[in-house]
Coordinates of C-alpha atoms in Angstrom, one line a residue:
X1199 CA 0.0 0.0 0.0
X1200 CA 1.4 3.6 -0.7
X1201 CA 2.2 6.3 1.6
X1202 CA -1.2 8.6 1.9
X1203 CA 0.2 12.5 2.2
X1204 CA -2.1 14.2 4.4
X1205 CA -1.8 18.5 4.4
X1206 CA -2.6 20.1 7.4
X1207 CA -4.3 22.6 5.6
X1208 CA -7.0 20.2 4.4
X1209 CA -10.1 20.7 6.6
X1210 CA -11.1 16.8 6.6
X1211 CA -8.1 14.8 7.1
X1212 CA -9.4 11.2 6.7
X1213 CA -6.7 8.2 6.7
X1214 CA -7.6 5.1 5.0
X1215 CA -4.7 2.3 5.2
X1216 CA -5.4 -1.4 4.2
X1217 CA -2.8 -4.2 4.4
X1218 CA -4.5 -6.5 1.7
X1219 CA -7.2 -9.2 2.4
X1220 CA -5.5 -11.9 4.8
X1221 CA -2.2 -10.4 5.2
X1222 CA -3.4 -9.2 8.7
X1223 CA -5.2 -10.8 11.8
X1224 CA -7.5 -7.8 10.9
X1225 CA -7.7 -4.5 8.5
X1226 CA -5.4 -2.3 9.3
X1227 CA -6.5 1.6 10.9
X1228 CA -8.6 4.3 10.0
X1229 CA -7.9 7.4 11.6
X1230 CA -9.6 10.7 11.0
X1231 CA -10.1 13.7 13.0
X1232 CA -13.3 15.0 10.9
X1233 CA -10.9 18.5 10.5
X1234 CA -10.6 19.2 14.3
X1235 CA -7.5 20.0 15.5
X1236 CA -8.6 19.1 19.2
X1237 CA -7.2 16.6 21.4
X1238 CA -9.6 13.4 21.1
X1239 CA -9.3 9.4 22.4
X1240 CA -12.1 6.7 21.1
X1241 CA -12.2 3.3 21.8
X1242 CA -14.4 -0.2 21.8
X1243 CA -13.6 0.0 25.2
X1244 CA -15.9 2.5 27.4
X1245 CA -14.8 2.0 30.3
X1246 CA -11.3 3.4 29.7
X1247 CA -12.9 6.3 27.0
X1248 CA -14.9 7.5 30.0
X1249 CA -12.0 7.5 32.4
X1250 CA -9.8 9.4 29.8
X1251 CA -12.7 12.0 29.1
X1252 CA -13.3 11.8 33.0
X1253 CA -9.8 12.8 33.6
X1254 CA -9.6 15.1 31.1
X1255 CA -12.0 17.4 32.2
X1256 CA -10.6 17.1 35.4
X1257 CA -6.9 18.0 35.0
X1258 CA -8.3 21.1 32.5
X1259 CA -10.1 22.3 35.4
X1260 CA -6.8 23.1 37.2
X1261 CA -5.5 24.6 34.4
X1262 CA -5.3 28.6 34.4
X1263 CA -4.1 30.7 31.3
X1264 CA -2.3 33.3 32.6
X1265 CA -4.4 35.7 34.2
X1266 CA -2.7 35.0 37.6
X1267 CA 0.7 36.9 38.6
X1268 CA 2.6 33.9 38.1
X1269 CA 1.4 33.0 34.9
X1270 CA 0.2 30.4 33.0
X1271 CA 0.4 27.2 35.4
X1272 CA -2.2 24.4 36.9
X1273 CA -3.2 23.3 40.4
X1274 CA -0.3 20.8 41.5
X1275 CA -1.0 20.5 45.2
X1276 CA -3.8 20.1 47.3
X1277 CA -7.1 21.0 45.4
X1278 CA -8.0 24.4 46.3
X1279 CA -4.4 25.3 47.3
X1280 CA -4.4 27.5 44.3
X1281 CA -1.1 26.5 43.9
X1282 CA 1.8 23.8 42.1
X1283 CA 4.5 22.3 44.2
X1284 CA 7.9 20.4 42.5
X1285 CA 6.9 16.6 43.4
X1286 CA 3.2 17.0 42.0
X1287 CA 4.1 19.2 39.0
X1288 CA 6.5 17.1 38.1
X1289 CA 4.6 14.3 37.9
X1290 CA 2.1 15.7 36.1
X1291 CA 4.1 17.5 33.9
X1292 CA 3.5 14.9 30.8
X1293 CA -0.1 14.5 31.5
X1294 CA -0.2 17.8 30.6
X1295 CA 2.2 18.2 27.1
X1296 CA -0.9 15.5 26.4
X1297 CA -3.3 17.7 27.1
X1298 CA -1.6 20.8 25.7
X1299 CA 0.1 22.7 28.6
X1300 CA 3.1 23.3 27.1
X1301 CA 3.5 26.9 28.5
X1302 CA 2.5 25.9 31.7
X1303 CA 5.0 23.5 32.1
X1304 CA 7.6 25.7 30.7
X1305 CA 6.4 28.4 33.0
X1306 CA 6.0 26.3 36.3
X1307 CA 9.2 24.7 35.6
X1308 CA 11.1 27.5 35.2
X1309 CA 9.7 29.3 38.4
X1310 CA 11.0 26.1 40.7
X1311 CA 14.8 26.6 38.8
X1312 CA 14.8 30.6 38.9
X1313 CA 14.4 30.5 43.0
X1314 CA 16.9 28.3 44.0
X1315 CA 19.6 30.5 46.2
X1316 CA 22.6 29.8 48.7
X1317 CA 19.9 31.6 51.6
X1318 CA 17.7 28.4 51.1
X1319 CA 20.7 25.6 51.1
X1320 CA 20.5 25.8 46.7
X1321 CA 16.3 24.9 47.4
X1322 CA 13.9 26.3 45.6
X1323 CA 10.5 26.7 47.0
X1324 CA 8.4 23.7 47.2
X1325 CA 5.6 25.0 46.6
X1326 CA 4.8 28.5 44.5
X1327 CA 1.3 30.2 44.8
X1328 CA -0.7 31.8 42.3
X1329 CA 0.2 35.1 43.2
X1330 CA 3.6 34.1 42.9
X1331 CA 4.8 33.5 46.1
X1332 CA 6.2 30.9 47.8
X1333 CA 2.8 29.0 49.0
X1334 CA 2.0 30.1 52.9
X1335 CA 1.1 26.6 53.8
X1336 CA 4.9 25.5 53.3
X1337 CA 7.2 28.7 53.8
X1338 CA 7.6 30.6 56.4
X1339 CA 11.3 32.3 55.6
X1340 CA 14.2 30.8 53.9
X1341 CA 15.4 30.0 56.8
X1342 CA 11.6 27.9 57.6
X1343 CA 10.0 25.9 55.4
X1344 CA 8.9 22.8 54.4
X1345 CA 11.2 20.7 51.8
X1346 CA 11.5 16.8 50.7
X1347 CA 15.1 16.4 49.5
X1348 CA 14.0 15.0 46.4
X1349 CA 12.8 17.6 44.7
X1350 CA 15.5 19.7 43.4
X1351 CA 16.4 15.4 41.3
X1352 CA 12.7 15.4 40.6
X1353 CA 12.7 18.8 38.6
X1354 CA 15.7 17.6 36.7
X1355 CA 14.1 14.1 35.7
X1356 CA 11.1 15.9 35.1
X1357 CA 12.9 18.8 32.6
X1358 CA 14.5 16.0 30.3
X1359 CA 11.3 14.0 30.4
X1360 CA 9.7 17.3 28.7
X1361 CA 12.4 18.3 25.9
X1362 CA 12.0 14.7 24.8
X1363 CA 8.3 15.1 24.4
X1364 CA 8.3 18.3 23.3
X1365 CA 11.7 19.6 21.7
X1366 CA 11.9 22.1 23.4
X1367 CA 15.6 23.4 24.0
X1368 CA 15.0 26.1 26.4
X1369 CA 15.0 22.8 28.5
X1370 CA 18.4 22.4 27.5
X1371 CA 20.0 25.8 27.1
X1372 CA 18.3 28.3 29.1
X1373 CA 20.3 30.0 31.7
X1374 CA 18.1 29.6 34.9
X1375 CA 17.5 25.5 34.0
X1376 CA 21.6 25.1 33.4
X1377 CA 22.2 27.4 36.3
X1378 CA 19.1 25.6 38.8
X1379 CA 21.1 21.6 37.0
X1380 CA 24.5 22.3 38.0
X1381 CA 24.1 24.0 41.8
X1382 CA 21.5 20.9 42.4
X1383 CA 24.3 18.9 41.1
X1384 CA 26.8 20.1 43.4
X1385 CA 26.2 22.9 46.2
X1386 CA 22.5 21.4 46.8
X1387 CA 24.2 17.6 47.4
X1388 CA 27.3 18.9 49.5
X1389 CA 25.1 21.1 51.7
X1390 CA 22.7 19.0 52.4
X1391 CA 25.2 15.8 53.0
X1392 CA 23.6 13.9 49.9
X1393 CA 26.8 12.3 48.4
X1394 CA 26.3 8.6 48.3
X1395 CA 29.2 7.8 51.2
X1396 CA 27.1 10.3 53.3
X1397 CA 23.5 8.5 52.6
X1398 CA 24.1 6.3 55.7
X1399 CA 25.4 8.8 57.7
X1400 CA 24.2 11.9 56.9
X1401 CA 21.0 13.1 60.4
X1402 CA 18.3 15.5 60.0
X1403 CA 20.4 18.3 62.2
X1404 CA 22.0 18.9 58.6
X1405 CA 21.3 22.8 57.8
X1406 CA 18.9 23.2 60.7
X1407 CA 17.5 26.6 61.4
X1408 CA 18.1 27.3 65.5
X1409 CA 15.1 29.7 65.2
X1410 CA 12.9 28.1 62.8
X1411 CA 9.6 27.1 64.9
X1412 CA 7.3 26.7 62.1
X1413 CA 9.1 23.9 59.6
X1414 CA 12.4 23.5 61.7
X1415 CA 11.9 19.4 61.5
X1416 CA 10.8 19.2 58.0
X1417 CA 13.5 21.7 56.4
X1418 CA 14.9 18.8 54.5
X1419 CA 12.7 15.8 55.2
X1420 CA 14.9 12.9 53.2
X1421 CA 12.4 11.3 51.3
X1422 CA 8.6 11.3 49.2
X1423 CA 7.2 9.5 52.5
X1424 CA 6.3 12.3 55.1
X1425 CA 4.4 9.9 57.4
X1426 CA 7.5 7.9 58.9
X1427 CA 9.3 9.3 62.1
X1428 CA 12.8 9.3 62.8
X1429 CA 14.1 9.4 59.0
X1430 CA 17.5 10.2 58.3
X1431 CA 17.6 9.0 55.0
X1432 CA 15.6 6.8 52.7
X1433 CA 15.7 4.3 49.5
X1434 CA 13.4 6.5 47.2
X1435 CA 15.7 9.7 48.0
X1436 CA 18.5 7.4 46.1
X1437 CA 16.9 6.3 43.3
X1438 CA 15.3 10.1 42.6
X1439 CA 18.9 11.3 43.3
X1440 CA 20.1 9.2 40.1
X1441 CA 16.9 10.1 38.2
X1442 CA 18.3 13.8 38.9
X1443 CA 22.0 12.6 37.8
X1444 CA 21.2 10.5 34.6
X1445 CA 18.7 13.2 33.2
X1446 CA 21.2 15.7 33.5
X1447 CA 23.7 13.5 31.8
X1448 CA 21.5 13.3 28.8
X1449 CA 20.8 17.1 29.0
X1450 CA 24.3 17.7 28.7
X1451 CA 25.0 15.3 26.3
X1452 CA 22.1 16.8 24.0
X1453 CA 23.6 20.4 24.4
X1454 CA 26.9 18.8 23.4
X1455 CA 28.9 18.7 26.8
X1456 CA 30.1 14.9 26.0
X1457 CA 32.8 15.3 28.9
X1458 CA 30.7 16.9 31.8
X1459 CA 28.1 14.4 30.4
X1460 CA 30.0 11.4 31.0
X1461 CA 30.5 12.5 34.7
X1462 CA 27.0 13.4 35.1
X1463 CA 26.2 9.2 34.1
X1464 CA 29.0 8.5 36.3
X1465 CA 27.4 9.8 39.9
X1466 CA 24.3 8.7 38.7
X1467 CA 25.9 5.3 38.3
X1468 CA 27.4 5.4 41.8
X1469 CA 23.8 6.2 43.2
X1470 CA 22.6 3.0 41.7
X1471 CA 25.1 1.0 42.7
X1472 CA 24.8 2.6 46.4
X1473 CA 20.8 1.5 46.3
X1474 CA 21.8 -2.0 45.4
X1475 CA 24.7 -2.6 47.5
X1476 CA 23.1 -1.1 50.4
X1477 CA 19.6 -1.3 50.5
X1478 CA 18.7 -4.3 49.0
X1479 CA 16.9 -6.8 51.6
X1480 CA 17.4 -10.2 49.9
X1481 CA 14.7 -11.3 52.8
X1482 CA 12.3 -9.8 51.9
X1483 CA 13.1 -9.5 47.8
X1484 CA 12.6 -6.1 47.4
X1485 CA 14.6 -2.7 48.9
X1486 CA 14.4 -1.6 52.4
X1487 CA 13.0 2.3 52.3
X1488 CA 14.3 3.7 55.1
X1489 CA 17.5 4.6 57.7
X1490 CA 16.5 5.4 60.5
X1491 CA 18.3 7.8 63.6
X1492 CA 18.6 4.5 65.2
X1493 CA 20.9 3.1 62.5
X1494 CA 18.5 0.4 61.5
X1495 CA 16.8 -0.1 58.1
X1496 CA 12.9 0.3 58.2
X1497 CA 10.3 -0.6 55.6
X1498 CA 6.9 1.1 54.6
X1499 CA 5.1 2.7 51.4
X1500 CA 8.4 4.3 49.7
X1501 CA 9.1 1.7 46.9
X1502 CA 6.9 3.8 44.2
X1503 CA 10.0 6.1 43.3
X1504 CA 12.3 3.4 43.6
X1505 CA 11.3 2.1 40.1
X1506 CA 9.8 5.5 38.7
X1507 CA 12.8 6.8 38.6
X1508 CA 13.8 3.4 36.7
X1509 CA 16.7 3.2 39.5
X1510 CA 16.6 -0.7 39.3
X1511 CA 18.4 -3.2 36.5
X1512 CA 17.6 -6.7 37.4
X1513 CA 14.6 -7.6 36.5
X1514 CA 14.3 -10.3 39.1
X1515 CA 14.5 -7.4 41.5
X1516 CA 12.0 -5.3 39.5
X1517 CA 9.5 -8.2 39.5
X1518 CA 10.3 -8.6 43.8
X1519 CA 9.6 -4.7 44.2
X1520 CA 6.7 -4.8 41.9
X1521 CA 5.1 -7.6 43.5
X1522 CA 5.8 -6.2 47.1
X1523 CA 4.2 -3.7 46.0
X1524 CA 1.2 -4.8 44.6
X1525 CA 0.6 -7.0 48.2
X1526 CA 0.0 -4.0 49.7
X1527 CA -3.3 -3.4 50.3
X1528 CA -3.2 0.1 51.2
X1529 CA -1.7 3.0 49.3
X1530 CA -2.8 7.0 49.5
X1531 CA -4.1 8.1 46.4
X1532 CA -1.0 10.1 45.0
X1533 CA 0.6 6.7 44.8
X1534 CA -1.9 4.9 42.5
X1535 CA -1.6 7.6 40.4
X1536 CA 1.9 6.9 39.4
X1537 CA 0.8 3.4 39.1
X1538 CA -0.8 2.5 35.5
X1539 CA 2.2 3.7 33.8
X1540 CA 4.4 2.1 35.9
X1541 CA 2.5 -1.6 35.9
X1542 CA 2.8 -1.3 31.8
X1543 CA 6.4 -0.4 31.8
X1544 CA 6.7 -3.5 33.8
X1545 CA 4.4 -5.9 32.0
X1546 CA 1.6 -6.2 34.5
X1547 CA -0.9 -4.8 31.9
X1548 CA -4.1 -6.2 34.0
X1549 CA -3.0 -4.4 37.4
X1550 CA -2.5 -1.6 35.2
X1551 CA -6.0 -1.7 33.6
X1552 CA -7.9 -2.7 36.7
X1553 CA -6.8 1.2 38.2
X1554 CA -7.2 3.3 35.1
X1555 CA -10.9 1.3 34.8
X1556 CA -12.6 1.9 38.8
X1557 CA -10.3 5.1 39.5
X1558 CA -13.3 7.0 38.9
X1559 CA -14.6 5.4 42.1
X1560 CA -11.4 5.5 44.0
X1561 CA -11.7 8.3 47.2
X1562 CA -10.0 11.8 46.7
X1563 CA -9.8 10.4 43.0
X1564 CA -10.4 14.5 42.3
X1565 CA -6.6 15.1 43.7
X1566 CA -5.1 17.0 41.0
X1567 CA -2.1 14.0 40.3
X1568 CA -5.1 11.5 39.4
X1569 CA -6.9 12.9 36.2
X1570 CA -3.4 13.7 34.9
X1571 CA -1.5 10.7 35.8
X1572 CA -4.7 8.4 34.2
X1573 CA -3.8 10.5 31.4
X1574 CA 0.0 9.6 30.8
X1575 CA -1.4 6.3 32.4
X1576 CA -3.4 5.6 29.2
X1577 CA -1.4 7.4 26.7
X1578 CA 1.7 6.4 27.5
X1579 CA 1.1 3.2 29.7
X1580 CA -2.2 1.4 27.6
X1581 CA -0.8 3.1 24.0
X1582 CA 3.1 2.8 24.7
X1583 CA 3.2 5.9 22.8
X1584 CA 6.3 7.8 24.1
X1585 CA 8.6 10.3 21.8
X1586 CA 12.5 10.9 22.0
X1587 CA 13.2 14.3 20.6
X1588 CA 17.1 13.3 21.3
X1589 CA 16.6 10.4 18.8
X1590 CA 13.6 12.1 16.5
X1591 CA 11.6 8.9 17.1
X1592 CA 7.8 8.4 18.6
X1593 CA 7.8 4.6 19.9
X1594 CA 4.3 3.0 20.2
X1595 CA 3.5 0.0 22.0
X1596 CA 0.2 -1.5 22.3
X1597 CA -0.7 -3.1 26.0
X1598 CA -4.5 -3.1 25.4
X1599 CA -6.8 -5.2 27.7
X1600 CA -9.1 -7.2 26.0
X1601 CA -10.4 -7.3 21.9
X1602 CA -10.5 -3.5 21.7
X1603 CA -9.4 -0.6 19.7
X1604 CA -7.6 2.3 20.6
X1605 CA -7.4 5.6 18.8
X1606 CA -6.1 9.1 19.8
X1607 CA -5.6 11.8 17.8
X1608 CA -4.0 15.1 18.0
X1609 CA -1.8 14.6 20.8
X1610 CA 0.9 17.3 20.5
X1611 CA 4.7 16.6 20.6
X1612 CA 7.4 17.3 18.7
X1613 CA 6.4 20.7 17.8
X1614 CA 2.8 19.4 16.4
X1615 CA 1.0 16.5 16.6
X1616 CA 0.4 12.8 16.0
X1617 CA -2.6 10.8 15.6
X1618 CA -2.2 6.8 16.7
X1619 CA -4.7 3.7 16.4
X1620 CA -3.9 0.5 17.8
X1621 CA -6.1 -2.6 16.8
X1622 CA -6.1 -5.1 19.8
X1623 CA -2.0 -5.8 20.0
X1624 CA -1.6 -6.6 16.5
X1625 CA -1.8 -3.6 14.4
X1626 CA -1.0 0.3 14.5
X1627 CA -1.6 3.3 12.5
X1628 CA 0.4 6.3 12.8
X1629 CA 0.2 10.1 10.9
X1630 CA 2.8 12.4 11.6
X1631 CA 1.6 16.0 11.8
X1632 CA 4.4 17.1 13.5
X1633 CA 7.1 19.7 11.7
X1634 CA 9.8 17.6 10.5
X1635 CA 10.7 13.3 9.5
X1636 CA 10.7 11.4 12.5
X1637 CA 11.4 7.7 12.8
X1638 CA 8.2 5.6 13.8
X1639 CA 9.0 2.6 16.1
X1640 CA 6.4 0.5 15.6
X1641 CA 6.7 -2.3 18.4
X1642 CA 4.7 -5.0 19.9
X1643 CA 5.1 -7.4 22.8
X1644 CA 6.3 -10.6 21.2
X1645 CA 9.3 -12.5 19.0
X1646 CA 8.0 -12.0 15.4
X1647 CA 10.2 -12.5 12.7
X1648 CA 8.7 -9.9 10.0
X1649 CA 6.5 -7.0 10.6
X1650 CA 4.2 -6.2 8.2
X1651 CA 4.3 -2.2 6.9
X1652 CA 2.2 -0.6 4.4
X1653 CA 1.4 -4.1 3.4
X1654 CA 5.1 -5.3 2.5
X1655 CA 7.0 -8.0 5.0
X1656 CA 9.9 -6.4 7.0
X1657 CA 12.3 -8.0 8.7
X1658 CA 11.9 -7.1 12.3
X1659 CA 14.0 -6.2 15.0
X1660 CA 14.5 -7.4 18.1
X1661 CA 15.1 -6.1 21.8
X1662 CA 14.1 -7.0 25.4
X1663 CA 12.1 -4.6 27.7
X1664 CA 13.0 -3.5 31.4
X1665 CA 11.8 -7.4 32.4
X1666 CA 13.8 -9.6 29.9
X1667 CA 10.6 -9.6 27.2
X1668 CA 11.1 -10.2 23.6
X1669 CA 9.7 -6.8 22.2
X1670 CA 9.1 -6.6 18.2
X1671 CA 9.6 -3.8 15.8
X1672 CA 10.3 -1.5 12.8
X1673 CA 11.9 1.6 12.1
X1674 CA 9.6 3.6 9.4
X1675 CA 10.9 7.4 8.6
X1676 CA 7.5 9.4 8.1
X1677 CA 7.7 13.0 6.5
X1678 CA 5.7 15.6 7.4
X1679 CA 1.8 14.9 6.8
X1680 CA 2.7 11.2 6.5
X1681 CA 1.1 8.3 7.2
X1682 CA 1.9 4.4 7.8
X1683 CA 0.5 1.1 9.1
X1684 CA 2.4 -1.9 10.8
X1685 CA 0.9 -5.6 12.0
X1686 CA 1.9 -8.9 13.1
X1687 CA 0.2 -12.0 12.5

């Protein structure tokens, strides 16, 4: 089948690709947008279209378009706040590129990097108010106010996470983000004792305020957990410490600092190593999550980062943490939100599924991280659609529960957008609206020896996922306003 060239211009776009009776389990996709330029998702399954409209609304709700002193930014804190602070925003930071918040993201993002100063120990504030201002709730002076240690790592992670989606090298080049990367780096993880040597003996007296009676004990709580007393350091403040490392090796390495890069994915190496060597409890098959003041190790709810952060190699101790994990019978609702994408980066598609189906019904489901993180959940988790800017690729990956169809269209990236439709786990359409060639990878879960594109047999290639899984695929260069198919029998 040939190439169909769609122009943007056109007001119908309509995509009709066919593989040729019986080369395919099924016809390949039709995608259309009937001329709307609008983000849109439809599927067989209703259950998972409602919780994508559901959540949609929702996270556009918290959205606000400039007409605030801050800017253009959306509610990443506790609902009614009226304001964004570094863990959520940076967890919701792709849910929104989905949904179009580019500028806020940029703006939000740069706000946490243009406040960091030597007064606050190279923090930022945690939390930032519509009004601008560091958020009441959480800052008293810089000398008292509230801070988790990972946040300044969760920024960075989070800033090389968005150029990828979006291109955008004002992620990479910008003066306040290079300047906010490189004193985290450094100043922030000497002052506050963060070095890996010092993760074991590092207490909670470091850069404590003698007068600071509002947030004196929580100036530098060592760790996403806030719950757990007598913490002087923690597993998940490791692993978001290498997330911070690692993305900032890449950043470098994009804006062409191959040296500094190198010693970037050095520390980050030395932080992984650290979490394995240390913390891992072969008892219990999965990581201990805290140190206590007592100089004992302590486990609770802290795994979640451990593996968002993709902190851990060996799939045999990814499949104990997951599994650890999903025994638990109680987690808080900021936790489960993080959870669809990470159960289908890990293969457990039904655990996955179950969430983004009942989270609807799930208490304080209106929490500002849920409705985005089903988003990226389903996007990115159900769809496997994830773009690399750095390699000018858009990967998809079907994980779809059930004999369903997926379809989105619109979802901006790159610059533009894309439009995807996945048929059951078999086949995948693909139109690339965005400004220049990209490479498609079309994968799917499974050892296939040809992958059929546009209706001709390629030879596919071959790689495993973060588990050991055989994972399928082809590499098909799409202009702009270009369209292909791929399938498997």
């Amino acid at each position: 089948m040939k190439k169909i060239k769609l122009f943007i211009a056109t007001a119908l776009l309509m995509i009709v690709a066919s593989c040729g009776s019986g080369d395919c389990p099924q016809k390949c996709c039709v995608v259309s947008d009937n001329g709307s330029k609008e983000l849109s998702f439809e599927s067989s399954d209703k259950d998972l279209e409602l919780t994508f409209y559901w959540a949609k609304k929702m996270a556009l709700s918290y959205a606000h378009d400039g007409g605030d002193p801050v800017g253009c930014w959306y509610e990443a804190a506790l609902p009614n706040r009226q304001a964004f602070c570094m863990r959520d925003a940076a967890h919701q930071s792709i849910g929104a590129e989905i949904l179009g918040l580019s500028k806020h993201n940029y703006n939000m993002m740069y706000k946490f990097a243009a406040n960091i100063s030597e007064a606050k120990d190279w923090c930022t504030y945690w939390e930032i108010d519509k009004n601008d201002n560091p958020c009441r709730a959480d800052y008293e002076s810089d000398d008292d106010f509230w801070y988790n240690l990972n946040a300044n790592f969760d920024v960075m992670y989070a800033c090389w996470r968005l150029y990828e989606w979006t291109g955008d090298k004002r992620y990479l080049n910008d003066e306040a983000f290079n300047n906010f990367y490189s004193l985290s780096a450094k100043n922030y993880v000497d002052s506050w004792q963060l070095n890996p040597e010092q993760m074991l003996t590092r207490t909670r007296e470091v850069n404590r305020k003698p007068d600071a009676k509002r947030f004196g004990g929580s100036r530098g709580v060592p760790s996403y957990v806030e719950t757990f007393g007598g913490l002087y350091s923690s597993s998940d403040l490791v692993a978001t410490i290498y997330g911070g490392y690692d993305a900032y090796s890449k950043i470098l390495a994009e804006a062409g600092d191959k040296e500094k890069s190198a010693q970037m994915a050095a520390r980050a190496e030395d932080y992984r190593k650290h979490l394995d060597e240390k913390w891992w409890n072969s008892e219990i098959n999965t990581y201990h999550t805290f140190w206590t003041k007592d100089g004992t190790f302590a486990d609770g709810e802290g795994l979640t980062h451990v593996i968002w952060f993709g902190a851990v190699k060996e799939p045999a101790r990814i499949k104990g943490t997951v599994e650890k994990m999903l025994a638990r019978k109680e987690w808080n609702i900021e936790n489960i939100s993080y959870f669809p994408l990470l159960w289908y980066r890990y293969n457990y598609s039904d655990e996955a599924y179950k969430i983004l189906k009942d989270i609807v019904l799930a208490k304080r489901c209106e929490y500002p991280e849920v409705s985005y993180g089903m988003i990226e959940g389903i996007v990115s988790g159900t769809m496997g659609i994830q773009p690399s800017a750095s390699q000018k690729r858009v990967t998809t990956l079907p994980q779809i529960t059930g004999d369903n169809y997926l379809q989105v269209n619109n979802l901006p990236m790159l610059g533009g957008t894309v439009s995807v439709r996945h048929n059951d786990n078999k086949t995948s359409a693909f139109v690339n609206n965005t400004p220049a060639e990209i490479t498609w990878e079309a994968a799917f879960v499974g050892d296939y020896e040809n992958i059929l594109v546009n209706g001709t047999s390629v030879k596919a290639q071959k790689r495993t996922d973060a588990m050991g899984a055989t994972v399928s695929f082809v590499e098909v260069k799409l202009g702009k306003g270009e369209q292909a198919c791929c399938c498997v029998k």
